[in-house]
PDB file of C-alpha atoms in Angstrom:
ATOM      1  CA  UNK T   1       0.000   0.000   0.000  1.00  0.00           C
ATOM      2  CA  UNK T   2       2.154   3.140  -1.122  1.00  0.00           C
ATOM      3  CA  UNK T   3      -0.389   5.538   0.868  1.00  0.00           C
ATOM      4  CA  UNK T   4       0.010   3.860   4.045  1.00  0.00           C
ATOM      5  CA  UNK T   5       3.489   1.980   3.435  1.00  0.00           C
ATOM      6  CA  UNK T   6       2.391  -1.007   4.616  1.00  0.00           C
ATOM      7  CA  UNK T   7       3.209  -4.728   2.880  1.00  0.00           C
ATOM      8  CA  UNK T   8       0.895  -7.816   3.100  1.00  0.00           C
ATOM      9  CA  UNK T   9       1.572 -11.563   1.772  1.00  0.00           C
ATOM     10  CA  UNK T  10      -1.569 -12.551   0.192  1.00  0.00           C
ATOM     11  CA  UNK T  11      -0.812 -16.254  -1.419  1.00  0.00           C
ATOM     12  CA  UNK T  12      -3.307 -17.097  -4.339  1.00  0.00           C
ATOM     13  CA  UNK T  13      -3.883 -20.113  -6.288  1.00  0.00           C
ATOM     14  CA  UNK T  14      -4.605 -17.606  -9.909  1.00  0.00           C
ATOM     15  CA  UNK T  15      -0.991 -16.770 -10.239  1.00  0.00           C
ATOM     16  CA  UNK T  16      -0.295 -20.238 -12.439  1.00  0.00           C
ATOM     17  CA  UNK T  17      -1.733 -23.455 -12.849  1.00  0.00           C
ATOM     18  CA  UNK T  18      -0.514 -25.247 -10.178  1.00  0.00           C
ATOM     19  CA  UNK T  19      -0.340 -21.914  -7.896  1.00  0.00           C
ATOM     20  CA  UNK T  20       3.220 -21.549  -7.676  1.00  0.00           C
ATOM     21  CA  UNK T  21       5.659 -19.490  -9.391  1.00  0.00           C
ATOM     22  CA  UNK T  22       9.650 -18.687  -8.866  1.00  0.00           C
ATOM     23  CA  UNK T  23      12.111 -16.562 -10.166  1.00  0.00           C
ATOM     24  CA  UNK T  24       9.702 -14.688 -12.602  1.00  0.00           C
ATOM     25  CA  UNK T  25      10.306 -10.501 -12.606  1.00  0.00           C
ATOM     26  CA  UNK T  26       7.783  -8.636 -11.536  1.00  0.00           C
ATOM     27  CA  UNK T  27       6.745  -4.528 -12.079  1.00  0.00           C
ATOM     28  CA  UNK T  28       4.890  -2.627  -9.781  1.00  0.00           C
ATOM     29  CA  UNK T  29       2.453  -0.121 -11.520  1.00  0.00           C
ATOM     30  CA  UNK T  30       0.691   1.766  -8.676  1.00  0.00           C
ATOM     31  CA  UNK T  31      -1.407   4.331 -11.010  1.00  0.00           C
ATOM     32  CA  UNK T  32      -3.388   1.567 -12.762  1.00  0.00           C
ATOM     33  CA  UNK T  33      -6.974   0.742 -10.919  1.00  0.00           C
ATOM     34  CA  UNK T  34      -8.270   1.862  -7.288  1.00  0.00           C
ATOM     35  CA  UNK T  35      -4.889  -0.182  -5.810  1.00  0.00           C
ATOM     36  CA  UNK T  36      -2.754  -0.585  -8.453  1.00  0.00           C
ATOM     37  CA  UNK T  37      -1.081  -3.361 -10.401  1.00  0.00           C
ATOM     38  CA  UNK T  38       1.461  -6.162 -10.392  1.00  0.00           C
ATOM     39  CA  UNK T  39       2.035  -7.683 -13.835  1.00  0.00           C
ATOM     40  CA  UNK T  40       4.665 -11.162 -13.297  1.00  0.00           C
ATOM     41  CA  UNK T  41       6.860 -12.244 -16.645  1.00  0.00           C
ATOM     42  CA  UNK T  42       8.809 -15.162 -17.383  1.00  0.00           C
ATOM     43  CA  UNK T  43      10.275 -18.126 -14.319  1.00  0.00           C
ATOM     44  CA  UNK T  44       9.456 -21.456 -13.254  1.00  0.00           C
ATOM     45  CA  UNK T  45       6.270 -22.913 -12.513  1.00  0.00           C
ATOM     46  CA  UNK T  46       6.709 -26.139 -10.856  1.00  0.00           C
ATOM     47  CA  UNK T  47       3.743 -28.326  -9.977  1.00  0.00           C
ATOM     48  CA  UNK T  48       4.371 -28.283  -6.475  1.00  0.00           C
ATOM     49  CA  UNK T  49       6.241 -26.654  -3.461  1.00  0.00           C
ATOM     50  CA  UNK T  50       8.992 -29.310  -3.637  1.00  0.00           C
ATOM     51  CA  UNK T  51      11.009 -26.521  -5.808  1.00  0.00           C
ATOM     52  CA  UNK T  52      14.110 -28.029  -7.104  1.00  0.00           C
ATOM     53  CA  UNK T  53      15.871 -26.592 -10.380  1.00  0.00           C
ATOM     54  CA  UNK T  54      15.815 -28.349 -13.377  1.00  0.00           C
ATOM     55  CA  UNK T  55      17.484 -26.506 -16.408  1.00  0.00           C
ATOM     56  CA  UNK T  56      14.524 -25.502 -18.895  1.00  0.00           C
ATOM     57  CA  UNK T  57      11.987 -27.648 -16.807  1.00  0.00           C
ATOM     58  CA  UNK T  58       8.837 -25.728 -16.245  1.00  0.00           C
ATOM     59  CA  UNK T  59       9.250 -22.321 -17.580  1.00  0.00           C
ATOM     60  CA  UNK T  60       6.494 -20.264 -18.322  1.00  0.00           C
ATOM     61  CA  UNK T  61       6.316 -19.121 -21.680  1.00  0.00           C
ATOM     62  CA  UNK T  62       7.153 -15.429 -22.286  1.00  0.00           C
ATOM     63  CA  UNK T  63       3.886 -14.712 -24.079  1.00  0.00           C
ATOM     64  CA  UNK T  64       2.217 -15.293 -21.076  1.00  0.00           C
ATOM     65  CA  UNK T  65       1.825 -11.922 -18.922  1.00  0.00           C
ATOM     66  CA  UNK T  66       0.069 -12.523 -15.581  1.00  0.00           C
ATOM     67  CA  UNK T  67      -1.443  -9.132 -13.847  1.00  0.00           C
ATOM     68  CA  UNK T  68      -2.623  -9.292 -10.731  1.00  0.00           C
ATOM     69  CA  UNK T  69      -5.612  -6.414  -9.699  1.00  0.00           C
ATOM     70  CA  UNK T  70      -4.751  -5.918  -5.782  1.00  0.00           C
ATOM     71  CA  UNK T  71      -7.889  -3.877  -4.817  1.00  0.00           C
ATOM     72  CA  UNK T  72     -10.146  -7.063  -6.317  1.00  0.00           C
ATOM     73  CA  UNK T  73      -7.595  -9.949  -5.391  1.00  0.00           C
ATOM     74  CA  UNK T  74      -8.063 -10.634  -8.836  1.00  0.00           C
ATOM     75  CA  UNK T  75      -5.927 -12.498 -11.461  1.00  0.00           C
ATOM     76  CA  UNK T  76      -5.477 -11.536 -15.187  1.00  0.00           C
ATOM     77  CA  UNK T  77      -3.429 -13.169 -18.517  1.00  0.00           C
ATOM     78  CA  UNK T  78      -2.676 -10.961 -21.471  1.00  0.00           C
ATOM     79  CA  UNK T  79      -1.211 -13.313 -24.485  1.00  0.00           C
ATOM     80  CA  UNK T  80       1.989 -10.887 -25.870  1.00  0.00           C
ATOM     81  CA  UNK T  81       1.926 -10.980 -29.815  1.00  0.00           C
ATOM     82  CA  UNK T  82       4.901 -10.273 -32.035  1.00  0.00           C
ATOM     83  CA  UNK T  83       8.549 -11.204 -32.184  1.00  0.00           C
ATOM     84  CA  UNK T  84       8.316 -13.049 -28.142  1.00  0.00           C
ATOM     85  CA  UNK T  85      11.512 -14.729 -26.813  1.00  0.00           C
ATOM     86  CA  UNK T  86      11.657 -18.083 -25.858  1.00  0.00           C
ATOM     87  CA  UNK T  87      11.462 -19.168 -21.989  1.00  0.00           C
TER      88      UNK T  87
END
């Protein structure tokens, strides 16, 4: 919350199939909607919380863009179009 300064964990299942998601980059955009945005590119989504690294195993497709709308704790997916590099 940049008004107040204050940080809260809220886990969700929307943020990939299986609900997990590492190492993906992530951009704040706090003048888009009543709370702002998060939009998540790129990482690893393994099937469970048993993380372990497996080169190339996993990774999300980079024409997958996953916003997140914190005022409605709601989950969106744009598809990007164009020249997208690989996972």
């Amino acid at each position: 919350d940049f008004a107040s300064g204050g940080w809260n964990n809220i886990s969700s299942i929307g943020g990939s199939q299986a609900g997990y998601s590492v190492q993906s980059q992530a951009v704040s955009m706090p003048d888009f909607g009543k709370a702002g945005l998060l939009a998540f590119l790129g990482g690893d989504s393994p099937s469970n919380q048993s993380y372990l690294y497996e080169v190339g195993a996993g990774l999300v497709d980079m024409s997958n863009i996953t916003v997140y709308d914190i005022h409605s704790n709601t989950w969106y997916y744009q598809t990007a179009t164009g020249d997208v590099p690989p996972p």
